[in-house]
Amino acid sequence: MDRPIAILLLEDSAEDAELVMRALRKANIDAAVQRVSSEAEMERVLASAPPELILSDYNMPEFGGGRALQIARTRCPEVPFIFVSGTIGEERAIEALHDGAVDYVLKDNLARLGPAVLRAVQEAAEHERRGKAERALEAAEKRFRLFMQHLPAAVLMKDLEGRITFANPSFERIVGKPAIEFLGRSSHEVFPKGYADGFVAHDQSAIATNDVFAAVEQVPIADTVHSFLTHRFPIPDESGRLAMVGVVATDITERIRQEAKLARLSRIHALLSGINAMIVRARTQGEVFREACRIAVASGGFHAAWIGLTDPDQPKLKVVAARDAELGFRDEAALMHSSVSDDDVIAESALRDRKPVVIEDVATDPRVLRTRGNRGCRSSAALPLIIGEEAIGVLVLHAKEAGFFDDNELGLLKELANDVSFALDHLAKEEKLAYVVCYDTLTGLANRALFIDRLTQLIRASGTRPQPLATLVFELQRVGLINDSLGRSAGDALLRAFAGRLQDIFGRSATLARITDDRFAVAMQDLQSATIVSWIEHWNAHGLAAPFDIDGQELHPAWTIGIAAYPGDGDTAETLLSNAEAAVQRARVAGESYAFYSAEVGVRVAHRLNLEGRLRQAAARDQFILHYQPKVDLRTRRLLGLEALIRWHDPDRGMVPPIEFIEVLEATGLIVDVGRWVIEQAMRDVHQWRSRGLAVPRVAVNVSQVQIRKQEFVATVLAASGAGQGGNVSLDIEITESLTMEDTKATIDKLRALRTNGLQICMDDFGTGYSSLSSIASLPLDAVKIDRAFIARMSEGHQAFAIVSTIVKLAQTLRLRAIAEGVETEQQARVLAELGCDEAQGYLFGKPMPRDDIGKLLKSVTVPLRAVNSP
């Protein structure tokens, strides 16, 4: 113990008391001893602070041990009592133990006192613990009985034979019998067979799975059937073996009824919400009609819905939209034109009285023809659509449940009909106003305000990464002269004809508008400046420049185009349109057919067009050549491969670096033919080297996204490389990382086809694009090339070094070769080798060289055949 034992010592002799305490100390018992020698003192101590142990002499002159034991048993029976006496006969000792003493120790044998004290204290503590546990168990059992007695759920326990061994009062109320009548009986002896079979099957499921089994069960109670949520669970015995099955059943009949009602109300609320959301975005009455019927069936859960409008020329309602849960839209046309005679009575009544009409049960209501019952619906409602004071139509709904349309549902459906009526009235007014506000009445095109609004939407849609977006303003010349000479009607006819021609060119859905008397504007997406110029030439060649036949006269009007590009020439719709108009003014003053708002753009366009023309000549006149850069094994420094790099030998400028013309080749599509030439030329060079007896490593060529997008890409590469025709395929294909943002599945299929024919695939400039790990892992790659920018910055900071290390580890994880680009120093090569990088290329190992210089290089080195042919 971590505190002294509180001991009450009854001893009239101070010397004997000292001997007792000495014996306790000798036994290493830490005790707080309080000595008394009279009955009064004992009573006082017991009343103030009962001890943990009482030691008492048996023979005291004024106060005997027997009386002390009697007082202790009365005042504190749980405190152990030990006699410590000089003489006590065996008969008296037995009597003392019988009266409640736990032990006795003779004063001439105090060596026993220590163990006796410890044993007595320990036994008292254990007795107290057992007492507490027994009291707690008794309280728990009492609480359990109370819990079971008042638990609203029914509780059963069954043995493995299915006999009921316990049931709480709730179960007694369910079966209507006292427990004595069904305890020891099976389910079949308590419930009808049809129900009992299911209960027994569920018992067996809990036993078979040795786990909780939950189910919703129907239980007969009096004259009704209630629904119960039941949980069956296995109950093991003390050894852990399955002994019984417990069942807890909760009556959920009312909850199911309320949930069904809530579900119906939720469906109506969903219908109302869907209709309101549709009304906000609907633009035509027909759209309102069709969507209202669709939402009524899809969200409202109705079996069928249709809308009919009054028609002065027809005696019956004209069905304008219909929906059936079973037929859907497949037979909507047939539904709309079919007879609705079943609903004539309620529809006409709703229109006449301008009030909803409800059929609670079509099977018993005489107003409904019996054929309606064959369509799977039990109740119907006709809701009038009212605009002003006139009922212009009716919305008819059919439900599969009888009595579906109670006051709550009907109130919401009235609100629904009012919303549809409001939408029809609003659309009719809005259509008239919107046309005048947003459209040019002469040409039918959008006006300036609507064009700015649509252009704003296009700008917002481009998000944080603006896409090329051009605004073009067409100014039709000499319209005023035509008005003066031929009359205003001729001028208007010319404007309408020019508008129609623009629509034919750009499409009826284009962002096109008439912004002033003689100016038209169009917004074009994803067009570069040079492409716009090509388009202008295309328009003139395909109809825009053709003469107009106006009232029998052939007119050849001229026009000028002003161009402003987003975001360079403005970041708002108003600014772009204003700047495009400024550009058209500049073009007209300069006598040009078109002008860009920015002078620099015009210069760049001219340069781009000039470069494009020169590249077409270069392709036709064989001005492209190939250089080759070596790739080496970083560990052995042996030559492993060559990368073919295109160069343009311009007669005027000399050797032009690829950075100046590759983008133009891709933008114009020339890259497809030039790319095929690169592969063919590389293979011709390989065959020439081999014909000279040289061991030629694998040769890598870069392919553009433009090439890969082509359907015939695989066939083109295989034909150009000679793959699939036997022999040693020594071609690698290098793709850019941004390719993973393209159509991944189509790309993977094409690359796999190449690998199947012996080509290897490498991802170039890895780490600079936007690819995800999942897309990289799915691509059929053999290697990744670490971009030269990371290699150059490795020694400048930890970040670039960490990126290179991560890429190498990623490549190892994916079982790809890691190739470093742009290695220029021995230190870079050493660090890369230590990181586990496989191969490298760069000025440290060799600059890009012409074909003949590569031939000399191949003569001077030994290329291991396994390096050439290894996959």
JSON list of N, CA, C and O in Angstrom, two decimals, residues 234 453 496 539 627:
[
{"chain": "A", "resi": 234, "resn": "PRO", "atom": "N", "xyz": [-26.09, -13.50, -33.26]},
{"chain": "A", "resi": 234, "resn": "PRO", "atom": "CA", "xyz": [-25.70, -14.71, -32.52]},
{"chain": "A", "resi": 234, "resn": "PRO", "atom": "C", "xyz": [-25.27, -14.36, -31.09]},
{"chain": "A", "resi": 234, "resn": "PRO", "atom": "O", "xyz": [-24.67, -13.31, -30.85]},
{"chain": "A", "resi": 453, "resn": "ASP", "atom": "N", "xyz": [-22.53, 41.61, -75.21]},
{"chain": "A", "resi": 453, "resn": "ASP", "atom": "CA", "xyz": [-22.85, 40.64, -74.17]},
{"chain": "A", "resi": 453, "resn": "ASP", "atom": "C", "xyz": [-22.29, 39.26, -74.52]},
{"chain": "A", "resi": 453, "resn": "ASP", "atom": "O", "xyz": [-21.69, 38.59, -73.67]},
{"chain": "A", "resi": 496, "resn": "ARG", "atom": "N", "xyz": [-29.42, 43.37, -96.09]},
{"chain": "A", "resi": 496, "resn": "ARG", "atom": "CA", "xyz": [-29.93, 42.05, -95.76]},
{"chain": "A", "resi": 496, "resn": "ARG", "atom": "C", "xyz": [-29.17, 40.96, -96.52]},
{"chain": "A", "resi": 496, "resn": "ARG", "atom": "O", "xyz": [-28.86, 39.90, -95.97]},
{"chain": "A", "resi": 539, "resn": "TRP", "atom": "N", "xyz": [-12.49, 33.69, -97.70]},
{"chain": "A", "resi": 539, "resn": "TRP", "atom": "CA", "xyz": [-13.84, 34.25, -97.84]},
{"chain": "A", "resi": 539, "resn": "TRP", "atom": "C", "xyz": [-14.01, 34.91, -99.20]},
{"chain": "A", "resi": 539, "resn": "TRP", "atom": "O", "xyz": [-15.04, 34.76, -99.85]},
{"chain": "A", "resi": 627, "resn": "HIS", "atom": "N", "xyz": [21.08, 16.77, -88.74]},
{"chain": "A", "resi": 627, "resn": "HIS", "atom": "CA", "xyz": [22.28, 16.60, -87.92]},
{"chain": "A", "resi": 627, "resn": "HIS", "atom": "C", "xyz": [21.96, 15.57, -86.85]},
{"chain": "A", "resi": 627, "resn": "HIS", "atom": "O", "xyz": [20.80, 15.35, -86.51]}
]
